[in-house]
Short mmCIF file of the N, C-alpha and C atoms (twelve columns), coordinates in Angstrom:
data_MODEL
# 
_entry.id   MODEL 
# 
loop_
_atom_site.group_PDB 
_atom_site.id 
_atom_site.type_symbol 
_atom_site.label_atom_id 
_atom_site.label_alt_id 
_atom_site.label_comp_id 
_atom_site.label_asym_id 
_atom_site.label_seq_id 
_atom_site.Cartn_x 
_atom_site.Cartn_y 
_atom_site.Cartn_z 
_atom_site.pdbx_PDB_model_num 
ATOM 1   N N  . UNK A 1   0.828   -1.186  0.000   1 
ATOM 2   C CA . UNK A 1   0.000   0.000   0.000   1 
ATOM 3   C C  . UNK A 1   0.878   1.256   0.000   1 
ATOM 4   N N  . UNK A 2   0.600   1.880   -0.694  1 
ATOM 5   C CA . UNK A 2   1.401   3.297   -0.633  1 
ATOM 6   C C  . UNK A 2   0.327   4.462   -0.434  1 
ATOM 7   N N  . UNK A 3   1.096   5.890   0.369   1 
ATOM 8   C CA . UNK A 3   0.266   6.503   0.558   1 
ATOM 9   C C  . UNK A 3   -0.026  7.573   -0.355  1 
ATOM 10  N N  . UNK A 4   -0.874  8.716   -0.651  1 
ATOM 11  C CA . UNK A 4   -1.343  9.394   -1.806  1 
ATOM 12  C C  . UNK A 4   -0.053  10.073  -2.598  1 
ATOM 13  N N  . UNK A 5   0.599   10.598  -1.292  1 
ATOM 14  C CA . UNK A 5   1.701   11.268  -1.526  1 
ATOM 15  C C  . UNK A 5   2.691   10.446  -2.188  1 
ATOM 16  N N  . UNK A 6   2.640   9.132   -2.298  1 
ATOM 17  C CA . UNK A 6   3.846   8.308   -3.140  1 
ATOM 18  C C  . UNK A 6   3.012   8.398   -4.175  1 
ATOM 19  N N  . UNK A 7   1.430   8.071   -4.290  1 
ATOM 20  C CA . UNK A 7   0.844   7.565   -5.451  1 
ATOM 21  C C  . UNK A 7   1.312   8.663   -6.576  1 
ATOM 22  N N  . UNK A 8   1.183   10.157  -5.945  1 
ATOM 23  C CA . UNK A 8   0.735   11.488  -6.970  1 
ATOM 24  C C  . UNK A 8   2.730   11.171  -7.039  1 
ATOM 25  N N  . UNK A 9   3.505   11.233  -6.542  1 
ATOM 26  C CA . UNK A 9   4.946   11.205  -6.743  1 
ATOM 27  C C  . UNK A 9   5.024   10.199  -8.146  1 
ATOM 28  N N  . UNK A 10  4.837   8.759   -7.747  1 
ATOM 29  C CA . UNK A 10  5.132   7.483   -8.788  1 
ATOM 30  C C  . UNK A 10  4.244   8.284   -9.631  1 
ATOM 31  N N  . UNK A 11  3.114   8.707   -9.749  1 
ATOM 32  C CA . UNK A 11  2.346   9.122   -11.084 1 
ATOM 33  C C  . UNK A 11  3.490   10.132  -11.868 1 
ATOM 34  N N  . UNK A 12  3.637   11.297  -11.258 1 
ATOM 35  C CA . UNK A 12  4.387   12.274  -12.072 1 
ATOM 36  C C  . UNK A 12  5.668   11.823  -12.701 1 
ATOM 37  N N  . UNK A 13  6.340   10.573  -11.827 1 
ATOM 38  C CA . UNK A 13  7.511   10.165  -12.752 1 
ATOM 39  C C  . UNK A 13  7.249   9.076   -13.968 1 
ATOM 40  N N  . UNK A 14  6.585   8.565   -13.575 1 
ATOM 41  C CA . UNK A 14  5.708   7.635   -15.025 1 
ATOM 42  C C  . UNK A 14  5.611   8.512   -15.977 1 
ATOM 43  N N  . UNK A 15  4.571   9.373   -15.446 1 
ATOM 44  C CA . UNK A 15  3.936   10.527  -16.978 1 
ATOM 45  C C  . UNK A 15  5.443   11.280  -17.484 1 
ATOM 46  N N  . UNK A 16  6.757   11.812  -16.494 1 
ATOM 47  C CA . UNK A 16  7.759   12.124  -17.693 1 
ATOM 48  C C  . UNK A 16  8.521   11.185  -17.855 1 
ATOM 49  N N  . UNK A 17  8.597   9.722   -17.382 1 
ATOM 50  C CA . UNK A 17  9.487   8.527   -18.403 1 
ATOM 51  C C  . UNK A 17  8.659   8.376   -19.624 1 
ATOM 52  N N  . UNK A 18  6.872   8.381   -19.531 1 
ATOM 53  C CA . UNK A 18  6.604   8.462   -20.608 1 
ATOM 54  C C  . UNK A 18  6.777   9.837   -21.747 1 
ATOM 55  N N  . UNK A 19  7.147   10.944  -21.154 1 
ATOM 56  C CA . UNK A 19  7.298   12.073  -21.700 1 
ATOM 57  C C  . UNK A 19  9.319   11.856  -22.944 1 
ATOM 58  N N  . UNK A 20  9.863   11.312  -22.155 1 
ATOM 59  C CA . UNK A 20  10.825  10.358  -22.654 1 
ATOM 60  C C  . UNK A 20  11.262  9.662   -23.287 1 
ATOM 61  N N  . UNK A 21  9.940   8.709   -23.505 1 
ATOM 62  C CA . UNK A 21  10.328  7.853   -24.163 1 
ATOM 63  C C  . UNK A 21  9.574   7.950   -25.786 1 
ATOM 64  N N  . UNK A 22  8.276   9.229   -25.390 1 
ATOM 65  C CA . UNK A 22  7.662   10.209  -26.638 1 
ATOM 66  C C  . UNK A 22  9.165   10.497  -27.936 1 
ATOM 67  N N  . UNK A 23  10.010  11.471  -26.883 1 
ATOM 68  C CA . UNK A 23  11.120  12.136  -27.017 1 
ATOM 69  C C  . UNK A 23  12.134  10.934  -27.540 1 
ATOM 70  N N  . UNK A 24  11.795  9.600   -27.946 1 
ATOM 71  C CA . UNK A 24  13.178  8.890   -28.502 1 
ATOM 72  C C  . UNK A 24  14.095  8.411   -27.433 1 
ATOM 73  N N  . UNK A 25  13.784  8.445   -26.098 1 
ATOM 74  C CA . UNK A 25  15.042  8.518   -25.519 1 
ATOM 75  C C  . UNK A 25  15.099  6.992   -24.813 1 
ATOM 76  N N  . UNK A 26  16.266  6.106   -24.707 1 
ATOM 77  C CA . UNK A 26  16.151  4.995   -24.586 1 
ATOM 78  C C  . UNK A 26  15.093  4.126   -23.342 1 
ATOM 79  N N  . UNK A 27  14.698  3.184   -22.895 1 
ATOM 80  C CA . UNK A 27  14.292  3.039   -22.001 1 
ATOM 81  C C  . UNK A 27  14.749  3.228   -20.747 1 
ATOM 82  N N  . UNK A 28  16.043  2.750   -20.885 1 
ATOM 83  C CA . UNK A 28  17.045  2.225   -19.570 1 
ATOM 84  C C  . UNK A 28  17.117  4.003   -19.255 1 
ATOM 85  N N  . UNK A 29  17.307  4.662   -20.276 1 
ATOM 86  C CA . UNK A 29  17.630  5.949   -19.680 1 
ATOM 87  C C  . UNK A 29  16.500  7.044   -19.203 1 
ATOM 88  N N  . UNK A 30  15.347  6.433   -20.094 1 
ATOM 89  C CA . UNK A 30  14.296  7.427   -19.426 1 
ATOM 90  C C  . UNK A 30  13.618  7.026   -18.300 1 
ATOM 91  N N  . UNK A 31  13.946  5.887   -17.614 1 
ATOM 92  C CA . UNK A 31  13.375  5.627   -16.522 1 
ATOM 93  C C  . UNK A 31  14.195  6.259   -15.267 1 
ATOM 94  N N  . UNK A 32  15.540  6.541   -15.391 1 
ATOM 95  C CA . UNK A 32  16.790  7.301   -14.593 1 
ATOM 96  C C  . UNK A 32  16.214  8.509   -14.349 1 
ATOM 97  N N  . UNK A 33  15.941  8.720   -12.954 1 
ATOM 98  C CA . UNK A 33  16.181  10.724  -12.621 1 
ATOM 99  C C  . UNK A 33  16.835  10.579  -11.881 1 
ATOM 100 N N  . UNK A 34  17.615  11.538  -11.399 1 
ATOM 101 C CA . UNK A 34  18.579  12.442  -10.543 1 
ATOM 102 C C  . UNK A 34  18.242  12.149  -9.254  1 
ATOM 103 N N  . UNK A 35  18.477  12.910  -8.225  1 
ATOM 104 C CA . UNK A 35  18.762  13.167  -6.894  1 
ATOM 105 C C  . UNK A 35  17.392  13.519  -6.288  1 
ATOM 106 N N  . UNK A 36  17.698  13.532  -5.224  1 
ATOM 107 C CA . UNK A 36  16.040  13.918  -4.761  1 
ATOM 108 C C  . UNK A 36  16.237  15.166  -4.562  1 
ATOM 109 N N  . UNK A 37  17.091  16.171  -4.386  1 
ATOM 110 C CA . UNK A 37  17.225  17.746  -4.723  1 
ATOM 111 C C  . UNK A 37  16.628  17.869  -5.917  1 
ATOM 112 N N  . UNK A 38  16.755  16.849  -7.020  1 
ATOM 113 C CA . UNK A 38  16.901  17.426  -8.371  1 
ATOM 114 C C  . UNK A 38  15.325  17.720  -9.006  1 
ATOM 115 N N  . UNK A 39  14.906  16.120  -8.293  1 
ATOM 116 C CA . UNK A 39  13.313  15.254  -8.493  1 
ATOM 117 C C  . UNK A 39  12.266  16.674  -7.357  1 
ATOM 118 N N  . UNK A 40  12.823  17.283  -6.374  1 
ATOM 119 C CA . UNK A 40  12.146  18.194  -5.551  1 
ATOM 120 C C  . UNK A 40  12.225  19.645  -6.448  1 
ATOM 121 N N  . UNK A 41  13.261  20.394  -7.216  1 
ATOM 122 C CA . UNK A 41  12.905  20.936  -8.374  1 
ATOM 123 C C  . UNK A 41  12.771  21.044  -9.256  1 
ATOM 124 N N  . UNK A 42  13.024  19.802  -10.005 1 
ATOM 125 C CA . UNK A 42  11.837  19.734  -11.068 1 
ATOM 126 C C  . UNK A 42  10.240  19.421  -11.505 1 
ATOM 127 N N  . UNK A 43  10.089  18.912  -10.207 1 
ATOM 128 C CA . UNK A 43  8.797   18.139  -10.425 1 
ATOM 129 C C  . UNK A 43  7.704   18.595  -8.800  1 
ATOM 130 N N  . UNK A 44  8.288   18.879  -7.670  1 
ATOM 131 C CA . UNK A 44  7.451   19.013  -6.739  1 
ATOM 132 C C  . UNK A 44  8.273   20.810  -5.786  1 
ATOM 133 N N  . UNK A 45  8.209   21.666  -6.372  1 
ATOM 134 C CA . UNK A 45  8.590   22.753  -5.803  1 
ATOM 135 C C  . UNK A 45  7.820   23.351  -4.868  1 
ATOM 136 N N  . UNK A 46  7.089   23.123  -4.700  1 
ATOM 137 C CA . UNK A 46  5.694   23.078  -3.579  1 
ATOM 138 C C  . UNK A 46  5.885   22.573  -2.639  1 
ATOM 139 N N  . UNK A 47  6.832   21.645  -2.354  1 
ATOM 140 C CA . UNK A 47  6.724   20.491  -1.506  1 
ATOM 141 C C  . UNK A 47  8.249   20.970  -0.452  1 
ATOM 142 N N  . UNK A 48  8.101   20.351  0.343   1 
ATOM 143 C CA . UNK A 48  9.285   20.782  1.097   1 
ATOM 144 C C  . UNK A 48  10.716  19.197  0.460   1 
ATOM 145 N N  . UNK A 49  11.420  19.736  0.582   1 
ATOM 146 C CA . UNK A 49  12.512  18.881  0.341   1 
ATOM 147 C C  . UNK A 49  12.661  17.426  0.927   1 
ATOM 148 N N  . UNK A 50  12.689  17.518  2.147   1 
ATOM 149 C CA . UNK A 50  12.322  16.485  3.227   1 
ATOM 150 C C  . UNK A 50  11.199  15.293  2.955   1 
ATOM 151 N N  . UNK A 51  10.014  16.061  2.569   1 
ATOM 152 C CA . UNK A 51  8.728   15.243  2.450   1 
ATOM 153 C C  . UNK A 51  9.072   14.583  0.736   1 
ATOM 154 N N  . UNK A 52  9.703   15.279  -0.033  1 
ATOM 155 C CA . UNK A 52  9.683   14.697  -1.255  1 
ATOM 156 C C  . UNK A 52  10.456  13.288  -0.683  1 
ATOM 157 N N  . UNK A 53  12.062  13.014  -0.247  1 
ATOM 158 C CA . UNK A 53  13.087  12.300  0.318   1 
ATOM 159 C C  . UNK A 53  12.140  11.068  0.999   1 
ATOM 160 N N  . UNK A 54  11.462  11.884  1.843   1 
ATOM 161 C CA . UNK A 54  10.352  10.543  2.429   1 
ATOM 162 C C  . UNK A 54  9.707   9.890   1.726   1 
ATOM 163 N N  . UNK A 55  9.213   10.281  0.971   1 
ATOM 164 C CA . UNK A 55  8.172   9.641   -0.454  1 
ATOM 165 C C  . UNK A 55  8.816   8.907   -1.474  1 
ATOM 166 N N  . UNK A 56  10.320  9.549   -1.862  1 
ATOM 167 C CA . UNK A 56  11.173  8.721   -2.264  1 
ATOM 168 C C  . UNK A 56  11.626  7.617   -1.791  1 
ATOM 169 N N  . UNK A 57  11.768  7.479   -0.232  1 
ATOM 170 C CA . UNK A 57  12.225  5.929   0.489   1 
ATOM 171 C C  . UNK A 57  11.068  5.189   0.483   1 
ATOM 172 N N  . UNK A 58  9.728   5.729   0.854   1 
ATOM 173 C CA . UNK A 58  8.529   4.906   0.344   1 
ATOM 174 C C  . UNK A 58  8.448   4.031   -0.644  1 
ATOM 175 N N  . UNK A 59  8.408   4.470   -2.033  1 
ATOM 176 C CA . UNK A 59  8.967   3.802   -3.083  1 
ATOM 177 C C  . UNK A 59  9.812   3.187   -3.292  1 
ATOM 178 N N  . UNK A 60  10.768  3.248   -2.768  1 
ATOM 179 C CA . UNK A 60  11.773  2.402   -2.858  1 
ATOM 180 C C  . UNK A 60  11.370  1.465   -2.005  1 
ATOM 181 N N  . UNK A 61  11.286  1.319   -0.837  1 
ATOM 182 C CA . UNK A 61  10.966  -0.066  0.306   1 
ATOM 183 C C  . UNK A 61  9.707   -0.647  -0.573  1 
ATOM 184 N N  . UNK A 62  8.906   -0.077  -1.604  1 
ATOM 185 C CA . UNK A 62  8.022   -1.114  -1.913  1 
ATOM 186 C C  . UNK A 62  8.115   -1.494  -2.877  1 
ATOM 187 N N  . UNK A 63  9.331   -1.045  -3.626  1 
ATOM 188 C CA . UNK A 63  9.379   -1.789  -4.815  1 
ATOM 189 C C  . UNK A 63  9.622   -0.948  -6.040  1 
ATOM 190 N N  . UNK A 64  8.908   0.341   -6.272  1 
ATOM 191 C CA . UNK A 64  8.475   1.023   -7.319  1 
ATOM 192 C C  . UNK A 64  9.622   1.949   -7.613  1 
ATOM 193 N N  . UNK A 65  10.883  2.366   -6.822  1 
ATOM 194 C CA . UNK A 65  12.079  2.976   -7.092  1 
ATOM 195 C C  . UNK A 65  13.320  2.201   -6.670  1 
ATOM 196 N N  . UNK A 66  14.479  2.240   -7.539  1 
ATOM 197 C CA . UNK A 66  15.715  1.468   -7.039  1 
ATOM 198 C C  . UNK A 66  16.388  2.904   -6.532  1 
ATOM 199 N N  . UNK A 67  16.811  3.396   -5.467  1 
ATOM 200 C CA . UNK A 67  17.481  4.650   -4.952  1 
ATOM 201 C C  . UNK A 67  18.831  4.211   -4.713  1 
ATOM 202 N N  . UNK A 68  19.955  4.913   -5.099  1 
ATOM 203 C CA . UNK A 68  21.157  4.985   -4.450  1 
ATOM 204 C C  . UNK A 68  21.537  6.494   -3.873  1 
ATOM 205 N N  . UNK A 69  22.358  5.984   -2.348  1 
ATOM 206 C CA . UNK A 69  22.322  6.680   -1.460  1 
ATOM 207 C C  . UNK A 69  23.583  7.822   -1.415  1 
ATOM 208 N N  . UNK A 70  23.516  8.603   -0.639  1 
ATOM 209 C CA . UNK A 70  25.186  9.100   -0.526  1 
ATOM 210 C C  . UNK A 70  25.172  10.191  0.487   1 
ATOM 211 N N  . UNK A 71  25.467  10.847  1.210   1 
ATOM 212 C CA . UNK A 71  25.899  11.705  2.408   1 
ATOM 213 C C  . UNK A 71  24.529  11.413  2.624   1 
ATOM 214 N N  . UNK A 72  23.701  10.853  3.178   1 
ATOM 215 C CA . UNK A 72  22.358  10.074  4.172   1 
ATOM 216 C C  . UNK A 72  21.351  10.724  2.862   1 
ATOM 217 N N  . UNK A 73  21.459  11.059  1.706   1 
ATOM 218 C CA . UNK A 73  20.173  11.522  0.716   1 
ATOM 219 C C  . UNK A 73  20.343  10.644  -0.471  1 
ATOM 220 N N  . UNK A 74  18.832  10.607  -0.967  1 
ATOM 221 C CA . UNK A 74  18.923  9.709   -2.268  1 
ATOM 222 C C  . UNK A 74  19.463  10.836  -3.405  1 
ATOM 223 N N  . UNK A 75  21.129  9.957   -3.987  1 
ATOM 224 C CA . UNK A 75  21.875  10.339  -4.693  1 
ATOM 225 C C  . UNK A 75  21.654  10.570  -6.417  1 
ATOM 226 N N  . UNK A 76  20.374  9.621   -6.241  1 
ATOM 227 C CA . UNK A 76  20.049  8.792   -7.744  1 
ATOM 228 C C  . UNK A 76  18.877  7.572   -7.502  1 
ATOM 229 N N  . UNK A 77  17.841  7.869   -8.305  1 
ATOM 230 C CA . UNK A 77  17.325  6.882   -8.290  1 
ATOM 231 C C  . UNK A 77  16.168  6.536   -9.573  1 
ATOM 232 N N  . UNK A 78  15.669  5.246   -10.145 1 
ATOM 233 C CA . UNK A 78  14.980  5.160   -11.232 1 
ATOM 234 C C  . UNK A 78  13.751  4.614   -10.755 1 
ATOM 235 N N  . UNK A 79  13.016  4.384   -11.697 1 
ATOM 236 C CA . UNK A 79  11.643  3.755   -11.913 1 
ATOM 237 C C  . UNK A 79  11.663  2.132   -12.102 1 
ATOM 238 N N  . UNK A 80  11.180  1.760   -11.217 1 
ATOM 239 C CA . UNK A 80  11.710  -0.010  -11.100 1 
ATOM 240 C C  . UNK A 80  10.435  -0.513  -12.282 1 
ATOM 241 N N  . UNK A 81  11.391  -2.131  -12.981 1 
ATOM 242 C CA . UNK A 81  10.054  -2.631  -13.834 1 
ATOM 243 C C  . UNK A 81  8.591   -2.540  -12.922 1 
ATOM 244 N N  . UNK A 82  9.161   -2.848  -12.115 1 
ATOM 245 C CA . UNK A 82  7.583   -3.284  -10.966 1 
ATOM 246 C C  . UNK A 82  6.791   -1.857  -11.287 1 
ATOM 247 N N  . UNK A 83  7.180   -0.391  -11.392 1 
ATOM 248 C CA . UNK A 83  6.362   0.565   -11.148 1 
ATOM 249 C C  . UNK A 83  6.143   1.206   -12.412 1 
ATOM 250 N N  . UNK A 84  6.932   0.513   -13.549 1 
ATOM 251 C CA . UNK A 84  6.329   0.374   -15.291 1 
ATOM 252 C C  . UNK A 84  5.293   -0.373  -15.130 1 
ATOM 253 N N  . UNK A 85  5.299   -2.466  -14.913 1 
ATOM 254 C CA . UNK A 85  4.089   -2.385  -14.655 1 
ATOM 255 C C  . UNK A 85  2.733   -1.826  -14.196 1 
ATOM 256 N N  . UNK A 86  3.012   -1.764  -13.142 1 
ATOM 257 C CA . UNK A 86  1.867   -1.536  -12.201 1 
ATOM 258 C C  . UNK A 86  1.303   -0.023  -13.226 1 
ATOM 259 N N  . UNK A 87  1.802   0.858   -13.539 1 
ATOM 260 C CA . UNK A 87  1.549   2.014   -14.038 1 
ATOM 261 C C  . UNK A 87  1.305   1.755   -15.537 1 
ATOM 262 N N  . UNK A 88  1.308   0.926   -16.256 1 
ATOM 263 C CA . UNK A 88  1.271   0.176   -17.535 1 
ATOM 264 C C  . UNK A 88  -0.219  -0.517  -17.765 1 
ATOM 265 N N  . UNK A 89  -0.557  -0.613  -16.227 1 
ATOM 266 C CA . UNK A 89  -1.869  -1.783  -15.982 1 
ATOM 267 C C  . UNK A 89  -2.738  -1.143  -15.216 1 
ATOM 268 N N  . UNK A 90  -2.659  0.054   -14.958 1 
ATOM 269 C CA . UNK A 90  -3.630  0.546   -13.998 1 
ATOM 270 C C  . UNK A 90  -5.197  1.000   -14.484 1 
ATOM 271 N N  . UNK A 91  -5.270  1.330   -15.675 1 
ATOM 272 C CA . UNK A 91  -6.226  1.519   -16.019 1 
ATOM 273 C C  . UNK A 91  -7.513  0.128   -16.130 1 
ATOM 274 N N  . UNK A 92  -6.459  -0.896  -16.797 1 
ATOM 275 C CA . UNK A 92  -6.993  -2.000  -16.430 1 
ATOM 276 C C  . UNK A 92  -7.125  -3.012  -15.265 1 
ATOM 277 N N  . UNK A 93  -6.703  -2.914  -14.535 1 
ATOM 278 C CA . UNK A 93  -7.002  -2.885  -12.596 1 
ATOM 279 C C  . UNK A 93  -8.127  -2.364  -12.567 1 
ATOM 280 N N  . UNK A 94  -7.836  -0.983  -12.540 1 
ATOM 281 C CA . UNK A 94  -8.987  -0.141  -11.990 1 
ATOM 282 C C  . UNK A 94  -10.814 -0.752  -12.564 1 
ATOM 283 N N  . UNK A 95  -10.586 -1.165  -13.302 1 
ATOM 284 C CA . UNK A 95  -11.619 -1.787  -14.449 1 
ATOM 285 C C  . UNK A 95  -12.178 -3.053  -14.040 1 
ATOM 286 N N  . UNK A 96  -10.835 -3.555  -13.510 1 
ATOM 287 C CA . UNK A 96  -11.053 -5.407  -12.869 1 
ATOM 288 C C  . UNK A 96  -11.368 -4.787  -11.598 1 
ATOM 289 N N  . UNK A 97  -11.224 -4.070  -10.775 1 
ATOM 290 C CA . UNK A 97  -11.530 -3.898  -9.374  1 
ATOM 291 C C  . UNK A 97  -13.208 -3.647  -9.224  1 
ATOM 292 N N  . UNK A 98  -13.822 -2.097  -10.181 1 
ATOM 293 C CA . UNK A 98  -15.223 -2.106  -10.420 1 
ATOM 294 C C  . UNK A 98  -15.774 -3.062  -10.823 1 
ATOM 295 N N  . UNK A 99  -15.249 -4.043  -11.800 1 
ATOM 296 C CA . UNK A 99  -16.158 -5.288  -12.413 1 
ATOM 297 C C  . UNK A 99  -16.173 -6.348  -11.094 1 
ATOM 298 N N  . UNK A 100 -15.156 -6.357  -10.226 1 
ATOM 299 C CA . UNK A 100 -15.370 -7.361  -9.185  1 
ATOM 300 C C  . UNK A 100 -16.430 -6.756  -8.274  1 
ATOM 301 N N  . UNK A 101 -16.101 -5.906  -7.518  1 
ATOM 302 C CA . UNK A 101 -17.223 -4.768  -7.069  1 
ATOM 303 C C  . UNK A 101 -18.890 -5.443  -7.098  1 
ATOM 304 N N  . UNK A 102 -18.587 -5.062  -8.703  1 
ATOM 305 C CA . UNK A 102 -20.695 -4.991  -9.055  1 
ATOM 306 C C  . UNK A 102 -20.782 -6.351  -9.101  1 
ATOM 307 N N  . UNK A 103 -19.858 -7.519  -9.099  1 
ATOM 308 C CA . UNK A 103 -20.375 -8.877  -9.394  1 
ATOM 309 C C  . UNK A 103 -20.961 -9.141  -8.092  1 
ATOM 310 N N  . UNK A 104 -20.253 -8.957  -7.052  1 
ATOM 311 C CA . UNK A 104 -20.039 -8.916  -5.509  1 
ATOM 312 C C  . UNK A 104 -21.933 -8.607  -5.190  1 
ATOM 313 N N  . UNK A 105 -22.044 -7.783  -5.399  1 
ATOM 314 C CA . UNK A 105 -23.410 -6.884  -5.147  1 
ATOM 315 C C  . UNK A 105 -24.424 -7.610  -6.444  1 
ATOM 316 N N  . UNK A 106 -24.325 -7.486  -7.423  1 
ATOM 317 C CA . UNK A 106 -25.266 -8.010  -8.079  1 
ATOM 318 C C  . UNK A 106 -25.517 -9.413  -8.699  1 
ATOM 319 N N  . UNK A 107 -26.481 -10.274 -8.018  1 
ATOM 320 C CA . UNK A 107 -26.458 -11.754 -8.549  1 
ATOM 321 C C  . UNK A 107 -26.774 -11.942 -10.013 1 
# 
């Protein structure tokens, strides 16, 4: 389970690996961003620095980011296959979850 704040995080880096990979740019490499300084201004400047870093180890302990570390901050980190899937399939989840739903309720 992850919480909203990872969900809206993993969303925005999906939508620019897919922005990426629009752009030609290899897989292996458009799934790669930067630092969590880097990932906090480009993508969440709103956010305090700290809370982005937290949301980043989130993801990572569940799977959805590989992070490497360095003076105690994430140095580097990418988009794991697991969080291509899952973000690859969500629309269709979401689809299997309502269809289980109404079966549940309606004989």
């Amino acid at each position: 389970m992850l919480t909203k704040e990872a969900k809206t995080v993993l969303y925005q880096l999906y939508k620019e690996y897919l922005v990426r990979r629009d752009g030609n740019v290899s897989r292996s490499r458009a799934k790669c961003f930067s630092s969590a300084e880097s990932i906090h201004a480009s993508l969440f400047p709103d956010w305090s620095l700290e809370d982005v870093e937290d949301v980043l180890r989130e993801l990572g302990r569940n799977g959805f980011l590989d992070n490497s570390y360095a003076d105690d901050t994430i140095y580097d980190c990418s988009l794991s296959d697991v969080a291509i899937v899952k973000m690859e399939n969500q629309k269709k989840e979401t689809l299997l979850t309502v269809a289980d739903f109404i079966s549940k309720f309606i004989p």
